[in-house]
Coordinates of C-alpha atoms in Angstrom, one line a residue:
M1 CA 0.0 0.0 0.0
S2 CA 1.5 3.3 -1.0
A3 CA 1.8 6.2 1.4
P4 CA -0.8 9.0 1.2
P5 CA 0.3 12.1 -0.6
G6 CA 1.0 14.1 2.5
V7 CA 3.1 11.5 4.2
L8 CA 4.8 10.6 0.9
C9 CA 5.8 14.2 0.5
Y10 CA 7.3 14.2 4.0
T11 CA 9.3 11.0 3.1
L12 CA 10.5 12.5 -0.1
M13 CA 11.6 15.6 1.8
I14 CA 13.7 13.4 4.1
Q15 CA 15.2 11.6 1.1
D16 CA 16.1 14.9 -0.7
I17 CA 17.8 16.2 2.5
L18 CA 19.8 13.0 2.8
V19 CA 20.9 13.2 -0.8
A20 CA 22.1 16.8 -0.3
H21 CA 24.1 15.8 2.7
V22 CA 25.3 12.4 1.6
V23 CA 29.0 13.5 1.9
E24 CA 28.6 14.6 5.5
S25 CA 25.9 12.0 6.5
M26 CA 26.5 10.0 9.6
P27 CA 24.9 6.7 10.5
Q28 CA 22.4 6.6 13.4
T29 CA 24.7 4.7 15.6
P30 CA 28.0 6.4 16.7
I31 CA 30.1 7.2 13.6
F32 CA 33.4 5.4 13.1
P33 CA 36.3 7.7 12.2
S34 CA 37.3 5.7 9.2
M35 CA 33.8 5.4 7.7
L36 CA 33.7 8.6 5.7
G37 CA 36.3 10.9 4.2
S38 CA 39.5 10.1 2.5
A39 CA 40.5 7.3 4.9
C40 CA 37.4 5.4 4.0
S41 CA 37.3 6.1 0.3
A42 CA 40.9 5.3 -0.3
Q43 CA 41.2 2.0 -2.2
V44 CA 43.3 -0.5 -0.3
Q45 CA 45.7 -2.3 -2.5
P46 CA 47.4 -5.6 -1.7
E47 CA 51.0 -5.4 -0.7
M48 CA 53.7 -6.5 -3.1
G49 CA 54.0 -10.3 -3.1
E50 CA 50.5 -10.9 -2.0
Q51 CA 48.2 -13.0 -4.2
C52 CA 45.2 -11.1 -5.5
G53 CA 42.9 -13.5 -3.6
D54 CA 44.5 -13.2 -0.2
P55 CA 42.7 -11.2 2.5
V56 CA 44.1 -7.8 3.1
Y57 CA 44.4 -6.3 6.6
Q58 CA 44.8 -2.7 7.8
D59 CA 45.7 -1.9 11.4
G60 CA 44.8 -5.5 12.3
C61 CA 41.3 -5.3 10.7
L62 CA 40.2 -7.2 7.6
V63 CA 39.4 -4.8 4.8
S64 CA 39.2 -6.8 1.7
G65 CA 39.6 -10.2 0.1
S66 CA 38.4 -12.5 -2.7
L67 CA 35.1 -14.3 -2.1
E68 CA 36.8 -17.7 -2.0
A69 CA 39.4 -16.4 0.6
L70 CA 36.6 -15.0 2.7
I71 CA 34.6 -18.2 2.6
E72 CA 37.8 -20.2 3.6
R73 CA 38.2 -17.8 6.6
L74 CA 34.6 -18.6 7.6
V75 CA 35.2 -22.4 7.9
P76 CA 36.8 -23.6 11.2
T77 CA 39.8 -25.9 11.5
V78 CA 41.0 -28.0 14.4
D79 CA 43.1 -25.0 15.6
Y80 CA 40.9 -22.1 14.4
Y81 CA 37.4 -20.7 14.9
P82 CA 36.3 -17.4 13.3
D83 CA 35.1 -14.7 15.7
R84 CA 31.4 -14.0 15.9
T85 CA 31.6 -10.5 14.4
Y86 CA 33.3 -12.0 11.3
I87 CA 30.6 -14.7 11.0
F88 CA 27.8 -12.2 11.3
T89 CA 29.3 -9.8 8.8
F90 CA 30.2 -12.3 6.2
L91 CA 26.9 -14.2 6.3
L92 CA 25.0 -10.9 6.2
S93 CA 26.9 -9.4 3.3
A94 CA 27.9 -12.4 1.2
R95 CA 24.2 -12.7 0.0
V96 CA 24.9 -9.7 -2.2
F97 CA 27.3 -11.8 -4.2
I98 CA 26.2 -15.4 -3.8
H99 CA 23.2 -17.4 -2.7
P100 CA 23.3 -18.8 0.9
H101 CA 22.8 -22.3 -0.4
E102 CA 25.9 -21.8 -2.7
I103 CA 27.9 -20.6 0.4
L104 CA 26.8 -23.8 2.2
A105 CA 27.9 -25.9 -0.7
K106 CA 31.3 -24.4 -0.7
V107 CA 31.6 -24.8 3.1
G108 CA 30.7 -28.4 2.6
Q109 CA 33.4 -28.9 0.1
I110 CA 36.0 -27.4 2.4
C111 CA 34.8 -29.6 5.3
I112 CA 35.3 -32.7 3.1
K113 CA 38.9 -31.7 2.4
Q114 CA 39.7 -31.0 6.0
K115 CA 38.0 -34.3 7.1
Q116 CA 40.0 -36.3 4.5
Q117 CA 43.3 -34.7 5.7
L118 CA 42.5 -35.7 9.3
E119 CA 41.7 -39.2 8.2
V120 CA 45.0 -39.6 6.3
G121 CA 47.4 -42.3 7.8
M122 CA 47.1 -45.7 9.3
E123 CA 44.8 -44.5 12.1
A124 CA 42.7 -41.4 12.1
D125 CA 43.1 -38.9 14.9
K126 CA 39.7 -39.3 16.5
A127 CA 40.2 -36.6 19.0
K128 CA 40.9 -34.0 16.3
L129 CA 38.0 -35.3 14.2
K130 CA 35.6 -34.8 17.1
S131 CA 37.1 -31.3 17.8
F132 CA 36.7 -30.4 14.1
A133 CA 33.1 -31.7 13.9
A134 CA 32.2 -29.8 17.1
K135 CA 33.4 -26.5 15.6
I136 CA 31.6 -27.1 12.3
I137 CA 28.4 -27.8 14.3
Q138 CA 28.9 -24.6 16.2
L139 CA 29.3 -22.6 13.0
L140 CA 26.1 -24.1 11.6
R141 CA 24.3 -23.4 14.9
E142 CA 25.3 -19.7 14.8
W143 CA 24.2 -19.6 11.1
T144 CA 20.8 -21.2 11.7
E145 CA 20.1 -19.1 14.8
T146 CA 21.1 -15.7 13.3
F147 CA 19.8 -16.3 9.8
P148 CA 17.2 -19.1 10.0
F149 CA 15.3 -17.8 7.0
D150 CA 18.2 -18.7 4.7
F151 CA 16.9 -22.2 5.1
Q152 CA 13.5 -21.4 3.6
D153 CA 15.2 -22.4 0.4
E154 CA 15.0 -26.1 -0.1
R155 CA 18.5 -26.1 -1.7
A156 CA 19.9 -24.6 1.5
R157 CA 18.3 -27.3 3.7
K158 CA 19.7 -30.0 1.3
E159 CA 23.2 -28.6 1.7
L160 CA 22.8 -28.4 5.5
K161 CA 21.7 -32.0 5.5
E162 CA 24.7 -33.0 3.4
I163 CA 27.2 -31.3 5.7
A164 CA 25.4 -32.8 8.8
H165 CA 25.6 -36.3 7.3
R166 CA 29.4 -36.0 6.8
I167 CA 30.0 -34.5 10.2
T168 CA 28.1 -37.2 12.1
Q169 CA 30.6 -39.7 10.7
C170 CA 33.3 -38.1 12.9
D171 CA 31.5 -39.2 16.1
E172 CA 29.3 -42.2 15.4
E173 CA 30.0 -43.8 18.7
N174 CA 28.2 -41.6 21.2
G175 CA 25.8 -39.8 18.9
T176 CA 26.3 -36.4 20.6
I177 CA 26.8 -34.6 17.3
K178 CA 23.8 -36.3 15.7
K179 CA 21.6 -35.0 18.6
S180 CA 22.9 -31.5 18.2
I181 CA 22.1 -31.5 14.5
G182 CA 18.6 -32.8 15.2
Q183 CA 18.0 -30.0 17.7
M184 CA 19.4 -27.4 15.3
T185 CA 17.2 -28.6 12.5
Q186 CA 14.1 -28.6 14.8
N187 CA 14.8 -25.0 15.8
V188 CA 15.1 -23.9 12.1
L189 CA 11.7 -25.4 11.3
L190 CA 10.2 -23.8 14.4
A191 CA 11.6 -20.3 13.3
L192 CA 10.3 -20.8 9.8
S193 CA 6.9 -21.8 11.1
T194 CA 6.7 -18.9 13.5
R195 CA 7.5 -16.4 10.7
G196 CA 4.9 -17.9 8.4
Q197 CA 2.2 -17.6 11.1
Y198 CA 3.1 -13.9 11.6
Q199 CA 2.8 -13.2 8.0
E200 CA -0.6 -14.9 7.8
I201 CA -1.9 -13.0 10.8
R202 CA -0.6 -9.7 9.5
E203 CA -2.2 -10.2 6.1
K204 CA -5.6 -10.7 7.7
I205 CA -5.4 -7.4 9.6
R206 CA -7.7 -4.9 7.9
Q207 CA -5.8 -2.5 5.9
P208 CA -6.4 1.2 6.6
V209 CA -8.7 3.1 4.2
M210 CA -6.1 5.4 2.6
D211 CA -6.3 3.7 -0.8
K212 CA -10.0 2.7 -0.7
G213 CA -11.8 5.8 0.0
T214 CA -13.2 6.8 3.4
I215 CA -15.3 4.1 5.2
L216 CA -16.3 6.2 8.2
K217 CA -19.7 5.1 9.4
A218 CA -22.5 7.6 9.0
K219 CA -23.3 8.3 12.6
P220 CA -23.7 11.4 14.7
Q221 CA -20.5 13.1 15.8
S222 CA -21.4 12.7 19.4
A223 CA -21.5 8.9 19.0
Q224 CA -18.1 8.6 17.4
K225 CA -15.3 7.3 19.4
D226 CA -12.2 9.4 19.6
I227 CA -8.7 8.9 21.1
L228 CA -9.5 10.7 24.3
S229 CA -12.5 8.5 25.1
V230 CA -10.2 5.5 24.7
C231 CA -7.1 6.7 26.5
G232 CA -6.8 10.1 28.2
D233 CA -3.3 9.6 29.6
P234 CA -0.4 10.6 27.2
L235 CA 2.1 8.3 29.0
V236 CA -0.2 5.3 28.7
L237 CA -0.7 5.9 25.0
A238 CA 3.0 6.4 24.4
Q239 CA 3.6 3.1 26.1
Q240 CA 1.1 1.3 24.0
L241 CA 2.6 2.8 20.8
T242 CA 6.0 1.5 22.0
T243 CA 4.5 -1.9 22.5
I244 CA 3.3 -1.9 18.9
E245 CA 6.7 -0.6 17.7
L246 CA 8.7 -3.3 19.5
E247 CA 6.3 -6.0 18.3
R248 CA 6.8 -4.9 14.7
L249 CA 10.5 -4.4 15.1
G250 CA 10.8 -8.0 16.4
N251 CA 9.6 -9.3 13.0
I252 CA 12.3 -7.5 11.0
Y253 CA 15.4 -9.6 10.4
P254 CA 18.9 -8.7 9.3
E255 CA 18.4 -10.4 5.9
D256 CA 15.3 -8.2 5.4
L257 CA 17.5 -5.1 5.8
M258 CA 20.1 -6.4 3.4
Q259 CA 17.4 -6.5 0.7
I260 CA 18.0 -2.7 0.5
I261 CA 21.4 -3.7 -1.1
S262 CA 20.5 -7.0 -2.7
H263 CA 17.9 -5.4 -4.9
M264 CA 20.2 -2.6 -6.1
D265 CA 21.3 -2.5 -9.7
S266 CA 24.9 -2.7 -8.5
L267 CA 24.6 -6.4 -7.8
D268 CA 27.7 -8.2 -8.8
N269 CA 25.7 -11.3 -9.6
H270 CA 22.4 -10.4 -11.1
K271 CA 21.0 -13.9 -10.8
C272 CA 20.6 -13.2 -7.1
R273 CA 18.0 -10.7 -7.7
S274 CA 15.4 -12.8 -9.5
D275 CA 14.6 -15.3 -6.8
V276 CA 15.2 -13.3 -3.6
A277 CA 12.0 -13.9 -1.7
K278 CA 10.0 -10.7 -1.2
T279 CA 9.8 -9.6 2.4
Y280 CA 6.7 -7.8 3.6
N281 CA 8.1 -6.8 7.0
L282 CA 9.9 -3.6 5.9
E283 CA 6.8 -2.5 4.0
A284 CA 4.5 -3.3 6.9
Y285 CA 6.6 -1.3 9.3
D286 CA 6.7 1.7 6.9
N287 CA 2.9 1.4 6.5
W288 CA 2.5 1.6 10.3
F289 CA 4.4 4.9 10.3
N290 CA 2.0 6.3 7.6
C291 CA -1.1 5.0 9.4
L292 CA -0.1 6.5 12.7
S293 CA 0.5 9.9 11.0
M294 CA -2.9 9.7 9.3
L295 CA -4.6 8.6 12.5
V296 CA -3.3 11.6 14.3
A297 CA -4.5 13.9 11.6
T298 CA -7.9 12.2 11.5
E299 CA -8.4 12.5 15.3
I300 CA -7.7 16.2 15.0
C301 CA -9.7 17.0 11.9
K302 CA -12.8 15.0 12.8
V303 CA -13.5 17.1 15.9
V304 CA -16.1 19.8 15.2
K305 CA -15.7 21.9 18.3
K306 CA -12.5 24.1 18.4
K307 CA -12.0 23.7 22.2
Q308 CA -12.1 19.9 22.0
R309 CA -9.9 20.0 18.9
T310 CA -7.3 22.1 20.8
R311 CA -7.4 19.4 23.6
V312 CA -6.7 16.7 21.0
M313 CA -3.8 18.6 19.6
E314 CA -2.2 19.2 23.0
F315 CA -2.8 15.6 23.9
F316 CA -0.8 14.3 20.9
I317 CA 1.9 16.8 21.7
D318 CA 2.2 15.3 25.2
V319 CA 2.1 11.8 23.7
A320 CA 5.0 12.6 21.3
R321 CA 6.9 14.1 24.3
E322 CA 6.4 10.9 26.3
C323 CA 7.6 8.8 23.3
F324 CA 10.8 10.9 23.2
N325 CA 11.4 10.3 26.9
I326 CA 10.9 6.5 26.4
G327 CA 13.2 6.4 23.4
N328 CA 10.5 5.7 20.9
F329 CA 11.6 8.1 18.1
N330 CA 9.6 6.4 15.4
S331 CA 6.2 7.1 16.9
M332 CA 7.3 10.5 17.9
M333 CA 8.2 11.4 14.3
A334 CA 5.0 9.9 13.0
I335 CA 2.9 12.1 15.4
I336 CA 4.8 15.2 14.4
S337 CA 4.4 14.2 10.7
G338 CA 0.7 13.9 11.2
M339 CA 0.4 17.2 12.9
N340 CA 2.3 18.8 10.1
L341 CA 0.1 17.5 7.3
S342 CA -1.6 20.4 5.5
P343 CA -5.2 19.7 6.7
V344 CA -4.0 20.0 10.3
A345 CA -1.3 22.7 9.8
R346 CA -3.8 25.1 8.1
L347 CA -6.1 25.1 11.2
K348 CA -4.7 28.5 12.4
K349 CA -7.6 29.4 14.7
T350 CA -7.1 26.1 16.5
W351 CA -3.3 26.4 16.7
S352 CA -3.7 29.9 18.2
K353 CA -5.3 28.2 21.2
V354 CA -2.6 25.5 21.6
K355 CA 0.3 25.9 23.9
T356 CA 2.9 25.3 21.3
A357 CA 6.1 25.6 23.4
K358 CA 6.4 21.8 23.9
F359 CA 5.6 21.2 20.2
D360 CA 8.4 23.6 19.3
V361 CA 10.9 21.6 21.3
L362 CA 9.8 18.4 19.6
E363 CA 10.2 19.9 16.2
H364 CA 13.6 21.1 17.2
H365 CA 14.6 17.5 18.0
M366 CA 13.3 16.4 14.6
D367 CA 14.7 19.4 12.6
P368 CA 15.9 18.0 9.3
S369 CA 18.7 20.6 8.9
S370 CA 22.3 19.2 9.0
N371 CA 21.0 15.8 8.1
F372 CA 18.8 15.6 11.3
C373 CA 21.7 16.4 13.5
N374 CA 19.6 17.1 16.6
Y375 CA 17.7 13.8 16.3
R376 CA 21.0 11.9 15.8
T377 CA 22.4 13.5 19.0
A378 CA 19.3 12.4 20.9
L379 CA 19.5 8.9 19.4
Q380 CA 23.1 8.6 20.5
G381 CA 22.2 9.7 24.0
A382 CA 19.4 7.1 24.1
T383 CA 21.8 4.4 22.8
Q384 CA 24.3 5.2 25.5
R385 CA 21.6 5.1 28.2
S386 CA 20.5 1.7 26.8
Q387 CA 24.0 0.3 27.0
S388 CA 24.4 1.1 30.7
A389 CA 20.7 0.5 31.7
N390 CA 19.6 -2.2 34.2
S391 CA 15.9 -2.0 33.5
S392 CA 14.1 -2.8 30.2
R393 CA 12.4 0.6 30.3
E394 CA 15.7 2.4 30.0
K395 CA 17.0 0.0 27.3
I396 CA 14.3 1.0 24.8
V397 CA 15.7 2.6 21.5
I398 CA 13.4 2.8 18.5
P399 CA 15.0 4.8 15.7
V400 CA 13.1 6.6 13.0
F401 CA 13.0 3.7 10.7
N402 CA 12.9 5.6 7.4
L403 CA 16.1 7.4 8.4
F404 CA 17.8 4.2 9.5
I405 CA 17.0 2.6 6.2
K406 CA 18.3 5.5 4.2
D407 CA 21.5 5.5 6.2
I408 CA 22.2 1.9 5.1
F409 CA 21.2 2.8 1.6
F410 CA 23.7 5.6 1.4
L411 CA 26.5 3.6 3.0
H412 CA 25.9 1.3 0.2
K413 CA 25.8 3.9 -2.5
I414 CA 28.9 5.9 -1.6
H415 CA 31.2 2.8 -1.3
S416 CA 31.7 0.2 -4.0
N417 CA 31.1 -3.5 -3.4
R418 CA 34.4 -4.4 -5.0
L419 CA 37.8 -2.7 -5.1
P420 CA 39.8 -2.2 -8.4
N421 CA 41.8 -5.4 -7.7
G422 CA 38.6 -7.5 -7.6
H423 CA 38.5 -7.9 -3.9
I424 CA 35.2 -7.6 -2.0
N425 CA 35.2 -4.3 0.0
F426 CA 34.8 -6.0 3.3
K427 CA 35.4 -2.7 5.2
K428 CA 32.2 -1.4 3.7
F429 CA 30.2 -4.4 4.7
S430 CA 31.7 -4.3 8.2
E431 CA 30.3 -0.8 8.7
I432 CA 26.9 -1.8 7.4
S433 CA 26.8 -4.9 9.6
R434 CA 27.6 -2.7 12.7
Q435 CA 24.5 -0.6 11.9
I436 CA 22.3 -3.7 11.5
H437 CA 23.8 -5.3 14.6
D438 CA 22.9 -2.3 16.7
F439 CA 19.4 -2.5 15.3
L440 CA 19.2 -6.2 16.3
T441 CA 20.2 -5.2 19.8
W442 CA 17.4 -2.6 20.0
K443 CA 14.7 -4.9 18.7
Q444 CA 15.6 -7.6 21.2
V445 CA 14.7 -5.5 24.2
E446 CA 11.8 -7.1 26.1
C447 CA 8.8 -4.7 26.2
P448 CA 8.2 -3.6 29.8
F449 CA 4.7 -2.4 29.2
E450 CA 1.6 -4.5 29.5
K451 CA -0.5 -4.6 26.4
D452 CA -3.9 -2.8 26.6
K453 CA -6.1 -4.7 24.2
K454 CA -8.7 -1.9 24.0
I455 CA -6.2 0.9 23.2
Q456 CA -4.3 -1.2 20.7
T457 CA -7.4 -2.2 18.9
Y458 CA -8.3 1.4 18.5
L459 CA -4.8 2.3 17.3
L460 CA -4.7 -0.5 14.8
T461 CA -8.2 -0.7 13.5
S462 CA -9.8 2.8 13.9
P463 CA -10.9 4.1 10.5
I464 CA -8.6 6.7 9.0
Y465 CA -9.6 9.6 6.7
T466 CA -8.1 9.8 3.3
E467 CA -6.2 13.0 2.5
E468 CA -9.2 14.3 0.6
A469 CA -11.5 13.6 3.5
L470 CA -9.0 15.3 5.9
F471 CA -9.2 18.5 3.8
V472 CA -13.1 18.3 3.7
A473 CA -13.1 18.0 7.5
S474 CA -10.5 20.7 7.9
F475 CA -12.4 23.2 5.6
E476 CA -15.6 22.4 7.4
N477 CA -14.0 23.2 10.7
E478 CA -12.2 26.4 9.5
G479 CA -13.2 27.7 6.1
P480 CA -10.7 28.6 3.4
D481 CA -8.9 31.8 3.9
N482 CA -7.1 32.4 0.6
H483 CA -7.8 31.9 -3.1
M484 CA -5.8 28.7 -3.4
E485 CA -7.8 27.1 -0.5
K486 CA -11.1 28.3 -1.9
D487 CA -10.3 26.7 -5.2
S488 CA -9.4 23.4 -3.5
W489 CA -12.5 23.5 -1.5
K490 CA -14.6 24.1 -4.6
T491 CA -13.0 21.2 -6.4
L492 CA -13.6 18.9 -3.4
R493 CA -17.3 19.8 -3.1
Y494 CA -18.2 19.4 -6.7
S495 CA -16.0 16.4 -7.6
H496 CA -18.2 13.6 -8.8
H497 CA -15.6 11.2 -7.5
F498 CA -15.7 12.6 -4.0
L499 CA -19.4 13.4 -3.4
P500 CA -20.3 9.7 -2.6
I501 CA -17.4 9.7 0.0
I502 CA -18.8 13.0 1.5
R503 CA -22.2 11.4 1.7
K504 CA -20.9 8.4 3.5
S505 CA -18.7 10.4 5.8
F506 CA -20.9 13.3 6.7
G507 CA -24.4 12.1 6.1
M508 CA -27.1 12.7 3.4
Q509 CA -28.3 16.1 4.6
Y510 CA -24.8 17.6 4.2
Y511 CA -24.5 16.0 0.8
I512 CA -27.7 17.6 -0.3
S513 CA -26.7 21.1 1.0
L514 CA -23.6 20.9 -1.2
I515 CA -25.7 20.2 -4.3

């Protein structure tokens, strides 16, 4: 579902600003000195004597290497096991160049060679074989736990089964390895089943009415529910919004985020693009932002009395403030976006009654100048608080998701996937994986707030005005005060397309009066 025009314009505004500031842009997590500028953009060349495929290090950090060399570095030996940061970064980024099932096949081939080497001689070294097998199982366990959805592909499951079969031969006596593999396989199937169930439930949720025309029931204004009748406490509503945010964040996975890169036209291996499974989670989360923005605007515009409308505005300002205090920046930005939509922003008589000092502070935090510098400072402060916190309440960090996505996008755009010597630019993918790893840390925070079914049902299912309906309600509350608004109002009133919507939204008597 596409964003409504108002929210779409706001999103495009963010994108334009980020484009303008791409050179000076900084990721949402603390910036690394080498990430931007000449140090980062300089191409690292292999030293004399090095083979082109060998990994290249700079200040002790891996910066590049051939795909084959990086895969070899992934596979354990009797005396070596890759650190978890490398495993995560490689498995996350390698999908840009090669399918996960192809990586598994190559890992299996390396395992066979190492196993054969350990079996050479009159008598195999059983202790070393068991040690080697245990490390391979550990690698596969980390892979299946961190990226279980790589195994939605039947080919990946087949390769996993092949490796498991060969590894179990290293310890056929006590069957410990076989049990570990059985448990690992069961966990993968459970994770796949859980995700499938979530997608089925999400698809059954009624979509908002932004692309279908208004479906507001024709009933008297006094009988309509509004947000204040459902929840009059800004802190409680902010907590319920945070509960929704964390639930939706929990269903976004690292491989979902890498689709930002995997679907780019800069793919080294274009065959990867055609069969990458479409993920709905990023779109669903983006839709939630748009729906919340439109819900805020709807709640304001549908109120007929100015005094009550002022109360609703001030209520949402307080909710946004509580979201900021919690660390829920995404809901905060959605609320501000809703209040800045034209049908709300034009209500000058209502705004004149609103105590706007708190709203001015919120807008300052979300000021788009200098690539949202104020917001990034606040996010960094929330991140530092989270790292030292003892309670779940203080650990909450929910970034503005659109900005987080665009940061990853621009990290990808300003750094090439490969260096001139053909090496994979591992330094680039290390920076991207740090961003995504921080995101995973934020989404794993256990929600400290108890879910209120009544409030959440209202937030998720309450009818939302279309942008056209918002303007109709806005003009009805405060008439047009310039030629441009008068022309818009005239067009809305006499549009053959919109009259049936007006009839459904405001009743037959109002429809007849327009005619």
